[in-house]
PDB file of C-alpha atoms in Angstrom:
ATOM      1  CA  MET A   1       4.764  44.021  18.679  1.00 48.00           C
ATOM      2  CA  PRO A   2       1.715  43.724  21.617  1.00 68.00           C
ATOM      3  CA  VAL A   3       2.500  40.171  23.139  1.00 73.00           C
ATOM      4  CA  PRO A   4       6.485  40.660  23.937  1.00 80.00           C
ATOM      5  CA  ARG A   5       4.941  43.900  25.348  1.00 80.00           C
ATOM      6  CA  ASP A   6       2.687  42.642  27.454  1.00 78.00           C
ATOM      7  CA  ALA A   7       4.395  39.889  28.792  1.00 85.00           C
ATOM      8  CA  TRP A   8       7.056  42.311  29.738  1.00 83.00           C
ATOM      9  CA  THR A   9       5.041  45.098  31.517  1.00 84.00           C
ATOM     10  CA  THR A  10       3.751  41.336  33.039  1.00 87.00           C
ATOM     11  CA  LEU A  11       7.024  40.367  34.548  1.00 90.00           C
ATOM     12  CA  VAL A  12       8.781  43.801  34.575  1.00 88.00           C
ATOM     13  CA  PRO A  13       5.543  45.841  35.430  1.00 87.00           C
ATOM     14  CA  ASP A  14       5.847  49.879  36.745  1.00 83.00           C
ATOM     15  CA  MET A  15       6.056  49.864  40.152  1.00 81.00           C
ATOM     16  CA  ASN A  16       4.190  53.123  40.242  1.00 79.00           C
ATOM     17  CA  GLY A  17       1.333  51.742  38.141  1.00 82.00           C
ATOM     18  CA  PRO A  18      -2.292  50.790  39.120  1.00 81.00           C
ATOM     19  CA  ASP A  19      -1.347  46.612  39.865  1.00 88.00           C
ATOM     20  CA  GLY A  20       2.740  47.399  41.273  1.00 86.00           C
ATOM     21  CA  PRO A  21       3.813  43.627  41.683  1.00 89.00           C
ATOM     22  CA  LEU A  22       0.982  42.532  41.673  1.00 92.00           C
ATOM     23  CA  PRO A  23       1.498  40.853  38.040  1.00 93.00           C
ATOM     24  CA  PRO A  24       4.478  39.023  38.784  1.00 94.00           C
ATOM     25  CA  LEU A  25       3.957  37.616  42.002  1.00 95.00           C
ATOM     26  CA  LEU A  26       0.805  36.627  41.026  1.00 95.00           C
ATOM     27  CA  LEU A  27       2.402  34.534  38.582  1.00 96.00           C
ATOM     28  CA  ALA A  28       4.811  32.785  41.398  1.00 96.00           C
ATOM     29  CA  LEU A  29       1.037  32.222  42.909  1.00 97.00           C
ATOM     30  CA  THR A  30       0.335  30.557  39.301  1.00 96.00           C
ATOM     31  CA  VAL A  31       3.105  28.146  39.907  1.00 97.00           C
ATOM     32  CA  LEU A  32       2.755  27.382  43.099  1.00 97.00           C
ATOM     33  CA  THR A  33      -0.698  26.398  41.959  1.00 97.00           C
ATOM     34  CA  GLY A  34       0.509  23.608  39.638  1.00 97.00           C
ATOM     35  CA  LEU A  35       2.688  22.324  42.397  1.00 97.00           C
ATOM     36  CA  VAL A  36       0.385  22.194  44.875  1.00 97.00           C
ATOM     37  CA  ASP A  37      -2.099  20.028  42.750  1.00 97.00           C
ATOM     38  CA  ALA A  38       0.837  17.850  40.798  1.00 97.00           C
ATOM     39  CA  PHE A  39       1.523  16.792  44.943  1.00 98.00           C
ATOM     40  CA  SER A  40      -2.737  16.212  45.791  1.00 97.00           C
ATOM     41  CA  TYR A  41      -3.214  14.421  42.523  1.00 97.00           C
ATOM     42  CA  LEU A  42      -0.167  12.462  42.145  1.00 97.00           C
ATOM     43  CA  LEU A  43       0.352  11.664  45.710  1.00 97.00           C
ATOM     44  CA  LEU A  44      -3.501  11.898  47.751  1.00 96.00           C
ATOM     45  CA  GLY A  45      -5.734   9.708  44.852  1.00 92.00           C
ATOM     46  CA  ARG A  46      -6.781  11.868  42.069  1.00 94.00           C
ATOM     47  CA  VAL A  47      -7.891  15.276  44.185  1.00 96.00           C
ATOM     48  CA  PHE A  48      -7.226  18.550  43.354  1.00 96.00           C
ATOM     49  CA  VAL A  49      -6.870  21.107  46.300  1.00 96.00           C
ATOM     50  CA  ALA A  50      -6.779  24.144  43.664  1.00 94.00           C
ATOM     51  CA  ASN A  51      -9.113  23.504  40.981  1.00 92.00           C
ATOM     52  CA  MET A  52     -12.589  22.920  42.414  1.00 94.00           C
ATOM     53  CA  THR A  53     -14.027  22.102  39.080  1.00 92.00           C
ATOM     54  CA  GLY A  54     -11.826  19.018  38.615  1.00 92.00           C
ATOM     55  CA  ASN A  55     -12.915  18.169  41.858  1.00 93.00           C
ATOM     56  CA  VAL A  56     -16.872  18.467  40.662  1.00 95.00           C
ATOM     57  CA  VAL A  57     -15.594  15.832  38.161  1.00 95.00           C
ATOM     58  CA  PHE A  58     -14.017  13.690  40.353  1.00 95.00           C
ATOM     59  CA  MET A  59     -17.053  13.185  43.015  1.00 95.00           C
ATOM     60  CA  GLY A  60     -19.179  12.557  39.460  1.00 96.00           C
ATOM     61  CA  PHE A  61     -16.898  10.278  38.003  1.00 96.00           C
ATOM     62  CA  ALA A  62     -17.081   8.369  42.290  1.00 95.00           C
ATOM     63  CA  LEU A  63     -20.325   8.863  42.235  1.00 96.00           C
ATOM     64  CA  ALA A  64     -20.260   6.811  39.088  1.00 97.00           C
ATOM     65  CA  GLY A  65     -18.528   4.216  40.175  1.00 95.00           C
ATOM     66  CA  ALA A  66     -15.358   4.922  38.172  1.00 95.00           C
ATOM     67  CA  PRO A  67     -12.088   2.977  40.373  1.00 94.00           C
ATOM     68  CA  GLY A  68      -9.519   5.640  41.487  1.00 91.00           C
ATOM     69  CA  PHE A  69     -11.773   8.205  42.631  1.00 94.00           C
ATOM     70  CA  SER A  70     -13.653   9.268  46.066  1.00 95.00           C
ATOM     71  CA  VAL A  71     -15.951  11.013  46.933  1.00 96.00           C
ATOM     72  CA  LEU A  72     -14.904  11.853  50.659  1.00 96.00           C
ATOM     73  CA  ALA A  73     -11.765  13.222  49.327  1.00 96.00           C
ATOM     74  CA  SER A  74     -13.441  14.867  46.810  1.00 96.00           C
ATOM     75  CA  ALA A  75     -16.002  16.376  49.143  1.00 96.00           C
ATOM     76  CA  VAL A  76     -13.168  17.334  51.307  1.00 97.00           C
ATOM     77  CA  ALA A  77     -11.573  19.696  49.466  1.00 97.00           C
ATOM     78  CA  LEU A  78     -14.581  21.062  48.234  1.00 97.00           C
ATOM     79  CA  VAL A  79     -15.509  22.296  51.919  1.00 97.00           C
ATOM     80  CA  SER A  80     -12.052  22.894  53.007  1.00 97.00           C
ATOM     81  CA  PHE A  81     -11.726  25.254  49.925  1.00 97.00           C
ATOM     82  CA  LEU A  82     -14.652  26.676  50.692  1.00 97.00           C
ATOM     83  CA  ALA A  83     -13.626  27.330  54.217  1.00 97.00           C
ATOM     84  CA  GLY A  84     -10.755  28.719  52.914  1.00 97.00           C
ATOM     85  CA  ALA A  85     -12.428  30.605  50.809  1.00 96.00           C
ATOM     86  CA  TRP A  86     -14.774  32.165  53.754  1.00 96.00           C
ATOM     87  CA  SER A  87     -11.746  32.446  55.513  1.00 93.00           C
ATOM     88  CA  GLY A  88     -10.344  34.717  53.385  1.00 93.00           C
ATOM     89  CA  GLY A  89     -12.882  37.021  52.442  1.00 92.00           C
ATOM     90  CA  ILE A  90     -12.785  37.663  56.449  1.00 92.00           C
ATOM     91  CA  ALA A  91      -9.540  38.811  55.704  1.00 89.00           C
ATOM     92  CA  VAL A  92      -9.330  41.071  52.461  1.00 88.00           C
ATOM     93  CA  HIS A  93     -12.701  42.487  54.082  1.00 86.00           C
ATOM     94  CA  ARG A  94     -11.462  44.034  57.137  1.00 87.00           C
ATOM     95  CA  ALA A  95      -8.172  44.979  55.800  1.00 81.00           C
ATOM     96  CA  GLY A  96      -9.451  48.481  54.776  1.00 76.00           C
ATOM     97  CA  ALA A  97      -8.614  49.604  51.023  1.00 75.00           C
ATOM     98  CA  ASP A  98      -4.941  49.023  51.666  1.00 80.00           C
ATOM     99  CA  ARG A  99      -3.867  45.640  49.132  1.00 85.00           C
ATOM    100  CA  GLY A 100      -0.591  45.645  50.698  1.00 85.00           C
ATOM    101  CA  ARG A 101      -2.800  44.766  53.530  1.00 86.00           C
ATOM    102  CA  GLN A 102      -5.054  42.205  52.108  1.00 87.00           C
ATOM    103  CA  LEU A 103      -2.978  40.105  50.468  1.00 91.00           C
ATOM    104  CA  ARG A 104      -0.855  40.153  53.146  1.00 91.00           C
ATOM    105  CA  ARG A 105      -3.334  39.018  56.299  1.00 92.00           C
ATOM    106  CA  ALA A 106      -4.157  36.037  53.221  1.00 94.00           C
ATOM    107  CA  LEU A 107      -0.970  34.544  52.451  1.00 95.00           C
ATOM    108  CA  LEU A 108       0.082  34.645  56.021  1.00 95.00           C
ATOM    109  CA  VAL A 109      -2.544  32.116  57.157  1.00 95.00           C
ATOM    110  CA  GLU A 110      -2.562  29.948  53.607  1.00 97.00           C
ATOM    111  CA  THR A 111       1.757  29.939  54.474  1.00 97.00           C
ATOM    112  CA  ALA A 112       0.238  28.582  57.503  1.00 97.00           C
ATOM    113  CA  CYS A 113      -1.208  25.606  55.884  1.00 98.00           C
ATOM    114  CA  VAL A 114       1.101  24.913  53.290  1.00 98.00           C
ATOM    115  CA  ALA A 115       4.085  25.065  56.836  1.00 98.00           C
ATOM    116  CA  CYS A 116       1.496  22.693  58.344  1.00 98.00           C
ATOM    117  CA  ALA A 117       0.755  20.690  55.576  1.00 98.00           C
ATOM    118  CA  LEU A 118       4.887  20.201  54.590  1.00 98.00           C
ATOM    119  CA  THR A 119       5.202  19.233  58.528  1.00 97.00           C
ATOM    120  CA  VAL A 120       2.380  16.457  58.466  1.00 97.00           C
ATOM    121  CA  SER A 121       4.362  15.407  55.025  1.00 96.00           C
ATOM    122  CA  LEU A 122       7.432  15.121  56.523  1.00 96.00           C
ATOM    123  CA  VAL A 123       6.528  13.098  59.588  1.00 95.00           C
ATOM    124  CA  SER A 124       4.046  10.953  58.273  1.00 94.00           C
ATOM    125  CA  GLY A 125       6.523   9.837  55.507  1.00 87.00           C
ATOM    126  CA  GLY A 126       4.879   9.244  52.833  1.00 79.00           C
ATOM    127  CA  PRO A 127       2.730   6.946  51.176  1.00 90.00           C
ATOM    128  CA  TYR A 128      -0.153   9.462  52.726  1.00 94.00           C
ATOM    129  CA  THR A 129      -2.776   7.302  53.673  1.00 93.00           C
ATOM    130  CA  GLY A 130      -5.846   7.421  56.190  1.00 93.00           C
ATOM    131  CA  GLY A 131      -6.246  10.298  58.383  1.00 95.00           C
ATOM    132  CA  VAL A 132      -2.647  11.828  57.330  1.00 97.00           C
ATOM    133  CA  ARG A 133      -4.020  11.968  53.823  1.00 97.00           C
ATOM    134  CA  PHE A 134      -7.895  13.784  54.318  1.00 97.00           C
ATOM    135  CA  THR A 135      -5.207  15.884  56.514  1.00 97.00           C
ATOM    136  CA  LEU A 136      -3.068  17.307  53.737  1.00 98.00           C
ATOM    137  CA  ILE A 137      -6.553  17.679  51.600  1.00 98.00           C
ATOM    138  CA  ALA A 138      -8.143  19.692  54.101  1.00 98.00           C
ATOM    139  CA  LEU A 139      -4.670  22.031  55.106  1.00 98.00           C
ATOM    140  CA  LEU A 140      -3.803  22.426  51.551  1.00 98.00           C
ATOM    141  CA  GLY A 141      -7.183  22.941  50.017  1.00 97.00           C
ATOM    142  CA  LEU A 142      -8.139  25.463  52.599  1.00 97.00           C
ATOM    143  CA  GLY A 143      -4.807  27.374  52.327  1.00 97.00           C
ATOM    144  CA  LEU A 144      -5.809  27.200  47.911  1.00 97.00           C
ATOM    145  CA  GLY A 145      -9.183  28.874  48.928  1.00 96.00           C
ATOM    146  CA  VAL A 146      -7.442  31.292  51.237  1.00 96.00           C
ATOM    147  CA  GLN A 147      -5.729  32.573  47.985  1.00 96.00           C
ATOM    148  CA  ASN A 148      -8.308  32.888  46.218  1.00 94.00           C
ATOM    149  CA  ALA A 149     -10.312  34.799  47.954  1.00 94.00           C
ATOM    150  CA  ALA A 150      -7.394  37.417  48.033  1.00 93.00           C
ATOM    151  CA  VAL A 151      -7.040  37.171  44.266  1.00 93.00           C
ATOM    152  CA  ARG A 152     -10.362  37.526  43.464  1.00 90.00           C
ATOM    153  CA  ALA A 153     -10.277  40.508  45.790  1.00 89.00           C
ATOM    154  CA  LEU A 154      -7.416  42.266  43.872  1.00 89.00           C
ATOM    155  CA  ALA A 155      -8.941  41.749  40.813  1.00 85.00           C
ATOM    156  CA  VAL A 156      -5.963  42.025  38.950  1.00 89.00           C
ATOM    157  CA  PRO A 157      -7.269  40.923  34.865  1.00 83.00           C
ATOM    158  CA  ASP A 158      -6.213  37.899  33.522  1.00 84.00           C
ATOM    159  CA  LEU A 159      -3.964  36.792  36.672  1.00 88.00           C
ATOM    160  CA  THR A 160      -6.783  34.669  38.563  1.00 88.00           C
ATOM    161  CA  THR A 161      -3.960  31.949  39.963  1.00 90.00           C
ATOM    162  CA  THR A 162      -6.032  29.239  39.635  1.00 85.00           C
ATOM    163  CA  VAL A 163      -8.638  29.249  36.913  1.00 79.00           C
ATOM    164  CA  LEU A 164      -7.394  28.945  33.018  1.00 80.00           C
ATOM    165  CA  THR A 165     -10.195  27.775  30.712  1.00 75.00           C
ATOM    166  CA  ARG A 166     -11.701  31.478  30.606  1.00 72.00           C
ATOM    167  CA  THR A 167      -7.882  33.126  30.819  1.00 74.00           C
ATOM    168  CA  LEU A 168      -7.756  30.418  27.415  1.00 72.00           C
ATOM    169  CA  THR A 169     -10.890  31.277  25.854  1.00 74.00           C
ATOM    170  CA  GLY A 170      -9.961  35.023  26.203  1.00 69.00           C
ATOM    171  CA  THR A 171      -6.647  34.604  24.048  1.00 72.00           C
ATOM    172  CA  VAL A 172      -8.729  33.422  20.997  1.00 78.00           C
ATOM    173  CA  ALA A 173     -12.325  34.854  21.709  1.00 71.00           C
ATOM    174  CA  ASP A 174     -10.395  38.787  21.953  1.00 69.00           C
ATOM    175  CA  SER A 175      -8.022  37.985  19.025  1.00 67.00           C
ATOM    176  CA  ARG A 176      -8.060  40.264  16.475  1.00 65.00           C
ATOM    177  CA  LEU A 177      -7.949  37.438  13.935  1.00 63.00           C
ATOM    178  CA  ALA A 178     -12.144  36.743  15.673  1.00 67.00           C
ATOM    179  CA  GLY A 179     -12.704  40.072  15.197  1.00 66.00           C
ATOM    180  CA  GLY A 180     -12.191  41.791  19.195  1.00 65.00           C
ATOM    181  CA  PRO A 181      -9.827  44.444  20.402  1.00 64.00           C
ATOM    182  CA  GLY A 182      -7.031  42.236  21.596  1.00 62.00           C
ATOM    183  CA  SER A 183      -6.436  39.089  23.795  1.00 59.00           C
ATOM    184  CA  ARG A 184      -3.949  40.517  25.423  1.00 71.00           C
ATOM    185  CA  ALA A 185      -2.269  37.098  24.682  1.00 77.00           C
ATOM    186  CA  GLY A 186       1.170  37.990  26.306  1.00 82.00           C
ATOM    187  CA  ARG A 187      -0.458  37.992  29.946  1.00 84.00           C
ATOM    188  CA  ARG A 188      -2.474  35.022  29.856  1.00 86.00           C
ATOM    189  CA  GLY A 189      -0.383  33.116  27.894  1.00 88.00           C
ATOM    190  CA  LEU A 190       2.051  33.549  30.915  1.00 92.00           C
ATOM    191  CA  SER A 191      -0.750  32.763  32.912  1.00 91.00           C
ATOM    192  CA  ALA A 192      -0.687  29.312  31.646  1.00 92.00           C
ATOM    193  CA  ALA A 193       2.949  28.780  31.429  1.00 94.00           C
ATOM    194  CA  ALA A 194       3.334  29.219  34.779  1.00 95.00           C
ATOM    195  CA  MET A 195       1.076  26.721  36.125  1.00 95.00           C
ATOM    196  CA  LEU A 196       2.362  24.435  33.572  1.00 96.00           C
ATOM    197  CA  ALA A 197       5.856  25.002  35.032  1.00 97.00           C
ATOM    198  CA  GLY A 198       4.222  24.175  38.242  1.00 97.00           C
ATOM    199  CA  ALA A 199       3.086  21.076  37.677  1.00 97.00           C
ATOM    200  CA  VAL A 200       5.883  20.166  35.722  1.00 98.00           C
ATOM    201  CA  ALA A 201       8.044  21.597  38.417  1.00 98.00           C
ATOM    202  CA  GLY A 202       5.853  19.364  41.204  1.00 97.00           C
ATOM    203  CA  GLY A 203       5.368  15.956  39.239  1.00 97.00           C
ATOM    204  CA  LEU A 204       9.470  16.159  38.276  1.00 98.00           C
ATOM    205  CA  ALA A 205       9.697  16.318  41.953  1.00 97.00           C
ATOM    206  CA  VAL A 206       6.814  13.559  42.899  1.00 96.00           C
ATOM    207  CA  LEU A 207       7.826  10.928  40.097  1.00 96.00           C
ATOM    208  CA  GLY A 208      11.705  11.547  41.775  1.00 96.00           C
ATOM    209  CA  ASP A 209      10.407  10.822  45.106  1.00 94.00           C
ATOM    210  CA  LEU A 210      11.511  14.439  46.142  1.00 95.00           C
ATOM    211  CA  ARG A 211       7.477  14.021  47.641  1.00 94.00           C
ATOM    212  CA  GLU A 212       7.651  17.147  49.976  1.00 96.00           C
ATOM    213  CA  LEU A 213       9.594  19.195  47.230  1.00 97.00           C
ATOM    214  CA  PRO A 214       6.726  20.510  45.871  1.00 98.00           C
ATOM    215  CA  LEU A 215       4.745  22.022  49.006  1.00 98.00           C
ATOM    216  CA  ALA A 216       8.471  22.990  50.025  1.00 98.00           C
ATOM    217  CA  VAL A 217       9.188  25.324  47.158  1.00 98.00           C
ATOM    218  CA  ALA A 218       5.206  26.082  47.298  1.00 98.00           C
ATOM    219  CA  LEU A 219       6.286  27.833  51.286  1.00 98.00           C
ATOM    220  CA  VAL A 220       8.818  29.573  49.931  1.00 98.00           C
ATOM    221  CA  ILE A 221       7.137  31.120  47.415  1.00 97.00           C
ATOM    222  CA  LEU A 222       4.501  32.499  49.604  1.00 97.00           C
ATOM    223  CA  LEU A 223       7.388  33.581  52.667  1.00 97.00           C
ATOM    224  CA  ALA A 224       8.017  35.380  48.865  1.00 95.00           C
ATOM    225  CA  ALA A 225       4.900  37.446  48.391  1.00 94.00           C
ATOM    226  CA  VAL A 226       4.611  38.123  52.083  1.00 94.00           C
ATOM    227  CA  ALA A 227       7.879  39.686  52.131  1.00 91.00           C
ATOM    228  CA  VAL A 228       6.887  41.644  48.727  1.00 86.00           C
ATOM    229  CA  THR A 229       3.193  42.102  50.136  1.00 85.00           C
ATOM    230  CA  PHE A 230       5.406  45.477  52.545  1.00 82.00           C
ATOM    231  CA  LEU A 231       6.731  47.253  49.419  1.00 71.00           C
ATOM    232  CA  PRO A 232       5.648  50.435  49.770  1.00 63.00           C
ATOM    233  CA  GLY A 233       3.460  51.746  47.291  1.00 50.00           C
ATOM    234  CA  ARG A 234       4.549  54.919  45.510  1.00 45.00           C
ATOM    235  CA  GLY A 235       3.576  57.864  43.375  1.00 43.00           C
ATOM    236  CA  GLY A 236       0.271  59.576  42.608  1.00 45.00           C
ATOM    237  CA  THR A 237      -1.961  56.179  42.355  1.00 53.00           C
ATOM    238  CA  PRO A 238      -0.096  53.426  44.864  1.00 65.00           C
ATOM    239  CA  TRP A 239      -0.779  50.215  44.076  1.00 77.00           C
ATOM    240  CA  THR A 240      -1.855  49.226  47.791  1.00 75.00           C
ATOM    241  CA  ARG A 241      -4.205  51.848  47.950  1.00 70.00           C
ATOM    242  CA  ARG A 242      -6.321  52.012  44.591  1.00 57.00           C
ATOM    243  CA  PRO A 243      -9.979  51.061  44.929  1.00 49.00           C
ATOM    244  CA  VAL A 244     -10.711  47.303  44.685  1.00 44.00           C
ATOM    245  CA  THR A 245     -14.012  46.965  42.767  1.00 45.00           C
ATOM    246  CA  ALA A 246     -14.359  43.608  42.470  1.00 39.00           C
TER     247      ALA A 246
END
């Protein structure tokens, strides 16, 4: 059956294939997105640090006078994310054609941002208000911007780590029931499930008064991902050396 097979090859890819270990690694980063956005939305005042579409909408709500939303918080998240994307672009472009090096450089910057955010959250002890709140938003927005820049450069199909709208649209619009060529529903479904799992885990941690746990788990994921980037490519077309077209 195509859906289980597609899901299996995403979770357990051919290491000699064009993307090597990247599919499961990007799924792990999608879980991270759910964790960090749960932390930011529930603890930093209705703001996302990975989902910029949501922040633009939240800014609109705030400008309209809706209670509970902050123009400044959304603006800080947006500017930080863009700064991270710019920094991630520099890291990727200066790494040459080696995709392992590209991703490693970007993830090291993101790891530093998340580690700093975790330190700030531990030292402050919460609740996160004033300068602490905006520092956390800036650090996490910066880190997720770097991640997005790197993932965009890698261009692994259907694994963007943060944006699910196009993924879910493709699942149904490209399906054979819609007359399409096939929707890769296994991989796309895993991507949605990974973000949902991260959001659920992050929400449970926050609601259980374990507010630093989402950032701690995110840091562990990043450290593991950095380790994966050191895996050597094998075979005629190693995943680390595949030309990047995005």
